[in-house]
């Protein structure tokens, strides 16, 4: 079991302050290797919006953009609170990354694949899994096979699947993870959710994280700034949670009141119809029944 000194820094803070440093690339490389299911070597950290120390990013989004040894771009983003049109925004971010990293005059051959990994601490929508992957695939409408694209490179014909070219999106729904961590992927998600790293972990990146992301290895000033960040995130989530609960409560109260009024109206109407039927059975005229019950002539005739 861990001790008090085994408290680890949250991943969003690590992305903001620590994982941009070359000495800590091994933590990020391990994370990417596990989530992309292939060995990843980071060449450099690129400029991204998350590098900017905007006042409100302590509440919400932090990101890191890296280039791997293949020249591909990898965007890792942590989103703490819900954001409208989130999928549209990550699509825009990927498109921007593609266009930013091809020079004017380059051929389209120079377009590099982009990976977008989103670590989500909010409910994006319905789904039973904690990990979702999306890719562009061209499937035959009648044959159901995948299209392979041929291109001529260095005098030879090279075949590629669209998945080698088009962006890949990975959504990690942290709050949906409720398993005992066994695999390296599960261990990473458990750390993302709870800040827990097993003493005997062999997961790529987490061994290094146990040494480099220790809370008590920070200076007093760094710990203070980190604690302020965590408090800000928790307060923000409480505010949003309370607003959501209050909205649900008001909606429920309004629904109950509306239901009572509708029930009353329905009850009165049923009583009027019962009286009208009884008067019809007694041979009373439609005009007289309308005066007594308040029902229209058309409504009374339908009861006959």
Short mmCIF file of C-alpha atoms in Angstrom, two decimals:
data_model
loop_
_atom_site.label_atom_id
_atom_site.label_comp_id
_atom_site.label_asym_id
_atom_site.label_seq_id
_atom_site.Cartn_x
_atom_site.Cartn_y
_atom_site.Cartn_z
CA UNK A 1 0.00 0.00 0.00
CA UNK A 2 1.08 3.58 -0.65
CA UNK A 3 1.88 6.15 2.00
CA UNK A 4 1.16 9.86 2.39
CA UNK A 5 4.32 10.55 0.43
CA UNK A 6 2.90 8.58 -2.52
CA UNK A 7 0.47 11.37 -3.46
CA UNK A 8 0.76 12.10 -7.18
CA UNK A 9 0.19 15.24 -9.22
CA UNK A 10 -2.92 15.30 -11.41
CA UNK A 11 -2.28 14.76 -15.12
CA UNK A 12 -3.76 18.10 -16.21
CA UNK A 13 -1.30 19.95 -13.97
CA UNK A 14 1.54 17.76 -15.18
CA UNK A 15 0.66 18.64 -18.80
CA UNK A 16 0.57 22.32 -17.90
CA UNK A 17 3.88 22.48 -16.01
CA UNK A 18 5.99 19.32 -16.13
CA UNK A 19 5.45 17.14 -19.21
CA UNK A 20 6.54 19.91 -21.59
CA UNK A 21 10.08 19.49 -20.25
CA UNK A 22 12.33 17.17 -22.25
CA UNK A 23 13.47 15.44 -19.05
CA UNK A 24 9.90 14.27 -18.51
CA UNK A 25 9.13 13.14 -22.06
CA UNK A 26 9.36 9.53 -20.90
CA UNK A 27 6.15 9.92 -18.85
CA UNK A 28 4.27 11.35 -21.82
CA UNK A 29 5.80 8.82 -24.23
CA UNK A 30 4.60 5.99 -21.99
CA UNK A 31 1.10 7.46 -21.86
CA UNK A 32 0.96 7.78 -25.66
CA UNK A 33 2.43 4.32 -26.21
CA UNK A 34 -0.35 2.80 -24.11
CA UNK A 35 -3.22 4.78 -25.66
CA UNK A 36 -2.03 4.60 -29.27
CA UNK A 37 -0.97 0.96 -28.91
CA UNK A 38 2.41 1.55 -30.54
CA UNK A 39 5.81 2.73 -29.39
CA UNK A 40 5.91 6.53 -29.39
CA UNK A 41 9.02 8.67 -29.33
CA UNK A 42 8.51 12.42 -28.91
CA UNK A 43 10.76 14.70 -30.94
CA UNK A 44 9.47 18.01 -29.60
CA UNK A 45 6.62 19.82 -27.90
CA UNK A 46 4.94 22.28 -30.25
CA UNK A 47 3.27 25.58 -29.48
CA UNK A 48 -0.41 25.19 -28.64
CA UNK A 49 -3.21 27.18 -27.08
CA UNK A 50 -2.63 25.29 -23.84
CA UNK A 51 0.82 26.84 -23.52
CA UNK A 52 -0.81 30.20 -22.92
CA UNK A 53 -1.36 30.88 -19.23
CA UNK A 54 -4.90 32.21 -19.67
CA UNK A 55 -6.63 32.96 -16.38
CA UNK A 56 -9.59 30.70 -17.09
CA UNK A 57 -7.66 27.64 -18.24
CA UNK A 58 -7.11 26.67 -14.60
CA UNK A 59 -10.80 25.82 -14.56
CA UNK A 60 -11.12 24.04 -17.82
CA UNK A 61 -8.91 23.00 -20.70
CA UNK A 62 -5.22 22.27 -20.80
CA UNK A 63 -3.50 20.68 -23.72
CA UNK A 64 -0.17 19.63 -25.09
CA UNK A 65 0.85 19.18 -28.70
CA UNK A 66 3.76 16.94 -29.61
CA UNK A 67 5.49 15.69 -32.74
CA UNK A 68 6.55 12.04 -32.77
CA UNK A 69 9.46 10.36 -34.55
CA UNK A 70 7.27 9.85 -37.66
CA UNK A 71 6.55 13.57 -37.86
CA UNK A 72 2.94 12.98 -36.86
CA UNK A 73 1.15 15.45 -34.59
CA UNK A 74 -0.36 14.28 -31.31
CA UNK A 75 -2.73 16.53 -29.36
CA UNK A 76 -3.47 15.54 -25.76
CA UNK A 77 -6.21 17.53 -24.11
CA UNK A 78 -7.70 17.46 -20.62
CA UNK A 79 -11.21 18.90 -20.28
CA UNK A 80 -12.44 19.34 -16.72
CA UNK A 81 -15.90 20.76 -17.31
CA UNK A 82 -18.56 20.43 -19.96
CA UNK A 83 -18.25 22.58 -23.06
CA UNK A 84 -20.87 23.23 -25.71
CA UNK A 85 -20.00 21.80 -29.14
CA UNK A 86 -17.01 19.91 -27.75
CA UNK A 87 -16.70 17.50 -30.70
CA UNK A 88 -16.84 20.38 -33.15
CA UNK A 89 -14.04 22.11 -31.25
CA UNK A 90 -11.69 19.12 -31.29
CA UNK A 91 -12.38 18.74 -35.02
CA UNK A 92 -11.40 22.38 -35.50
CA UNK A 93 -8.26 21.85 -33.41
CA UNK A 94 -7.20 18.89 -35.52
CA UNK A 95 -7.88 20.72 -38.80
CA UNK A 96 -5.86 23.67 -37.53
CA UNK A 97 -2.95 21.40 -36.59
CA UNK A 98 -2.96 19.85 -40.07
CA UNK A 99 -2.87 23.18 -41.87
CA UNK A 100 -0.34 24.75 -39.50
CA UNK A 101 2.19 22.00 -40.11
CA UNK A 102 2.26 21.97 -43.89
CA UNK A 103 4.30 24.70 -45.53
CA UNK A 104 3.15 26.80 -48.44
CA UNK A 105 4.27 25.09 -51.63
CA UNK A 106 4.39 21.60 -50.09
CA UNK A 107 2.50 18.82 -51.81
CA UNK A 108 -0.39 17.12 -50.06
CA UNK A 109 1.97 14.19 -49.51
CA UNK A 110 3.45 16.25 -46.67
CA UNK A 111 0.18 16.22 -44.71
CA UNK A 112 0.84 14.29 -41.52
CA UNK A 113 -1.58 12.20 -39.53
CA UNK A 114 -2.93 13.82 -36.37
CA UNK A 115 -3.95 12.00 -33.21
CA UNK A 116 -6.35 13.73 -30.84
CA UNK A 117 -6.63 12.31 -27.32
CA UNK A 118 -9.26 13.90 -25.07
CA UNK A 119 -9.33 13.12 -21.36
CA UNK A 120 -12.85 14.05 -20.28
CA UNK A 121 -13.92 14.65 -16.69
CA UNK A 122 -17.53 15.37 -17.63
CA UNK A 123 -20.45 13.48 -19.15
CA UNK A 124 -20.14 13.90 -22.91
CA UNK A 125 -23.15 11.73 -23.63
CA UNK A 126 -24.52 8.21 -23.35
CA UNK A 127 -22.22 5.22 -23.71
CA UNK A 128 -21.29 2.15 -21.71
CA UNK A 129 -17.52 2.30 -22.29
CA UNK A 130 -14.86 4.58 -20.84
CA UNK A 131 -12.79 4.60 -24.06
CA UNK A 132 -14.01 5.45 -27.55
CA UNK A 133 -11.98 5.64 -30.77
CA UNK A 134 -13.06 7.30 -34.00
CA UNK A 135 -11.43 7.11 -37.44
CA UNK A 136 -12.30 7.83 -41.05
CA UNK A 137 -13.00 4.64 -42.97
CA UNK A 138 -14.47 4.22 -46.43
CA UNK A 139 -16.71 1.17 -46.47
CA UNK A 140 -18.28 -0.34 -49.58
CA UNK A 141 -22.03 0.22 -49.51
CA UNK A 142 -22.68 -3.17 -51.15
CA UNK A 143 -19.45 -5.11 -50.57
CA UNK A 144 -18.74 -3.86 -47.01
CA UNK A 145 -14.98 -3.94 -47.67
CA UNK A 146 -12.58 -1.14 -46.74
CA UNK A 147 -11.16 0.99 -49.52
CA UNK A 148 -7.37 0.89 -49.88
CA UNK A 149 -5.80 3.95 -51.49
CA UNK A 150 -2.92 3.57 -53.97
CA UNK A 151 -0.28 6.24 -54.52
CA UNK A 152 3.05 6.36 -56.31
CA UNK A 153 5.97 7.08 -54.02
CA UNK A 154 9.65 6.86 -55.03
CA UNK A 155 8.74 5.01 -58.21
CA UNK A 156 6.71 2.31 -56.49
CA UNK A 157 3.00 1.91 -55.88
CA UNK A 158 2.19 2.15 -52.19
CA UNK A 159 -1.15 1.11 -50.75
CA UNK A 160 -2.51 2.83 -47.65
CA UNK A 161 -5.70 2.56 -45.71
CA UNK A 162 -7.48 5.88 -45.02
CA UNK A 163 -6.86 5.28 -41.31
CA UNK A 164 -3.14 5.84 -41.98
CA UNK A 165 -3.91 9.28 -43.34
CA UNK A 166 -7.00 10.65 -41.63
CA UNK A 167 -6.99 11.86 -38.01
CA UNK A 168 -7.70 9.50 -35.15
CA UNK A 169 -9.81 10.64 -32.21
CA UNK A 170 -9.62 9.00 -28.78
CA UNK A 171 -12.09 9.99 -26.07
CA UNK A 172 -11.29 8.86 -22.51
CA UNK A 173 -14.43 9.18 -20.35
CA UNK A 174 -12.62 9.09 -17.02
CA UNK A 175 -15.70 9.11 -14.78
CA UNK A 176 -17.06 5.97 -16.46
CA UNK A 177 -14.06 3.87 -15.39
CA UNK A 178 -15.04 1.59 -12.49
CA UNK A 179 -12.80 -1.43 -12.93
CA UNK A 180 -9.93 -2.94 -11.01
CA UNK A 181 -6.88 -1.79 -12.95
CA UNK A 182 -5.08 -4.79 -14.47
CA UNK A 183 -3.83 -3.82 -17.92
CA UNK A 184 -1.47 -0.86 -18.57
CA UNK A 185 -4.40 1.01 -20.15
CA UNK A 186 -6.58 0.45 -17.08
CA UNK A 187 -3.73 1.52 -14.78
CA UNK A 188 -3.37 4.75 -16.70
CA UNK A 189 -7.10 5.50 -16.57
CA UNK A 190 -7.13 4.72 -12.83
CA UNK A 191 -4.34 7.28 -12.37
CA UNK A 192 -6.21 9.83 -14.51
CA UNK A 193 -9.34 9.33 -12.40
CA UNK A 194 -7.99 8.91 -8.87
CA UNK A 195 -4.30 9.89 -8.97
CA UNK A 196 -3.40 6.34 -7.95
CA UNK A 197 -0.29 4.54 -9.23
CA UNK A 198 0.43 0.99 -8.08
CA UNK A 199 3.77 0.45 -6.34
CA UNK A 200 4.60 -2.47 -8.61
CA UNK A 201 3.35 -0.95 -11.86
CA UNK A 202 5.08 -1.94 -15.07
CA UNK A 203 2.87 0.26 -17.27
CA UNK A 204 4.93 2.41 -19.66
CA UNK A 205 5.16 5.94 -18.33
CA UNK A 206 3.70 5.20 -14.91
CA UNK A 207 6.97 3.86 -13.54
CA UNK A 208 8.54 7.18 -14.49
CA UNK A 209 5.51 9.11 -13.19
CA UNK A 210 5.98 7.54 -9.73
CA UNK A 211 9.37 9.23 -9.58
CA UNK A 212 8.65 12.51 -11.36
CA UNK A 213 5.05 13.36 -10.45
CA UNK A 214 5.27 13.08 -6.67
CA UNK A 215 3.34 15.82 -4.89
CA UNK A 216 5.89 16.15 -2.11
CA UNK A 217 8.79 16.53 -4.51
CA UNK A 218 7.47 19.99 -5.46
CA UNK A 219 8.63 23.13 -3.72
CA UNK A 220 6.31 24.88 -1.26
CA UNK A 221 5.48 27.50 -3.90
CA UNK A 222 4.73 24.82 -6.52
CA UNK A 223 2.52 22.89 -4.08
CA UNK A 224 0.62 26.07 -3.22
CA UNK A 225 -0.01 26.84 -6.90
CA UNK A 226 -1.04 23.21 -7.49
CA UNK A 227 -3.45 23.18 -4.53
CA UNK A 228 -4.99 26.43 -5.75
CA UNK A 229 -5.51 24.84 -9.17
CA UNK A 230 -7.22 21.77 -7.66
CA UNK A 231 -9.42 23.97 -5.48
CA UNK A 232 -10.40 26.08 -8.49
CA UNK A 233 -11.37 22.98 -10.48
CA UNK A 234 -13.37 21.54 -7.57
CA UNK A 235 -15.17 24.84 -6.95
CA UNK A 236 -15.96 25.15 -10.66
CA UNK A 237 -17.35 21.62 -10.74
CA UNK A 238 -19.39 22.26 -7.58
CA UNK A 239 -20.84 25.42 -9.07
CA UNK A 240 -21.75 23.65 -12.30
CA UNK A 241 -23.07 20.64 -10.41
CA UNK A 242 -25.21 22.80 -8.13
CA UNK A 243 -26.53 24.75 -11.12
CA UNK A 244 -27.43 21.49 -12.87
CA UNK A 245 -29.11 20.07 -9.72
CA UNK A 246 -30.99 23.33 -9.14
CA UNK A 247 -32.16 23.29 -12.74
CA UNK A 248 -33.35 19.70 -12.36
CA UNK A 249 -35.12 20.54 -9.06
CA UNK A 250 -36.90 23.55 -10.55
CA UNK A 251 -37.83 21.52 -13.60
CA UNK A 252 -39.21 18.76 -11.37
CA UNK A 253 -41.19 21.23 -9.26
CA UNK A 254 -42.58 22.93 -12.33
CA UNK A 255 -43.41 19.55 -13.82
CA UNK A 256 -45.27 18.48 -10.65
CA UNK A 257 -47.22 21.75 -10.51
CA UNK A 258 -48.05 21.50 -14.17
CA UNK A 259 -49.12 17.88 -13.69
CA UNK A 260 -51.40 18.84 -10.78
CA UNK A 261 -53.04 21.59 -12.81
CA UNK A 262 -53.44 19.28 -15.79
CA UNK A 263 -54.89 16.60 -13.50
CA UNK A 264 -57.34 19.05 -12.01
CA UNK A 265 -58.44 20.22 -15.45
CA UNK A 266 -58.77 16.65 -16.66
CA UNK A 267 -60.81 15.69 -13.59
CA UNK A 268 -63.21 18.60 -14.03
CA UNK A 269 -63.63 17.81 -17.70
CA UNK A 270 -64.34 14.14 -16.97
CA UNK A 271 -66.99 15.16 -14.42
CA UNK A 272 -68.64 17.47 -16.98
CA UNK A 273 -68.70 14.66 -19.54
CA UNK A 274 -70.21 12.26 -16.98
CA UNK A 275 -72.97 14.77 -16.20
CA UNK A 276 -73.59 15.43 -19.91
CA UNK A 277 -73.97 11.69 -20.60
CA UNK A 278 -76.43 11.36 -17.74
CA UNK A 279 -78.52 14.30 -19.03
CA UNK A 280 -78.47 12.89 -22.55
CA UNK A 281 -79.82 9.64 -21.12
CA UNK A 282 -82.63 11.61 -19.50
CA UNK A 283 -83.56 13.13 -22.88
CA UNK A 284 -82.38 16.65 -22.13
CA UNK A 285 -81.59 18.89 -25.12
CA UNK A 286 -78.05 19.59 -26.23
CA UNK A 287 -78.56 23.32 -25.66
CA UNK A 288 -79.65 22.79 -22.06
CA UNK A 289 -76.74 20.37 -21.39
CA UNK A 290 -74.29 22.92 -22.79
CA UNK A 291 -75.61 25.55 -20.36
CA UNK A 292 -75.32 23.19 -17.37
CA UNK A 293 -71.92 21.63 -18.15
CA UNK A 294 -70.05 24.34 -20.04
CA UNK A 295 -69.20 21.82 -22.76
CA UNK A 296 -69.58 22.81 -26.40
CA UNK A 297 -72.37 21.38 -28.50
CA UNK A 298 -69.81 19.49 -30.60
CA UNK A 299 -68.32 17.85 -27.48
CA UNK A 300 -71.77 16.85 -26.23
CA UNK A 301 -72.81 15.39 -29.61
CA UNK A 302 -69.70 13.22 -29.62
CA UNK A 303 -70.81 11.70 -26.31
CA UNK A 304 -74.15 10.63 -27.75
#
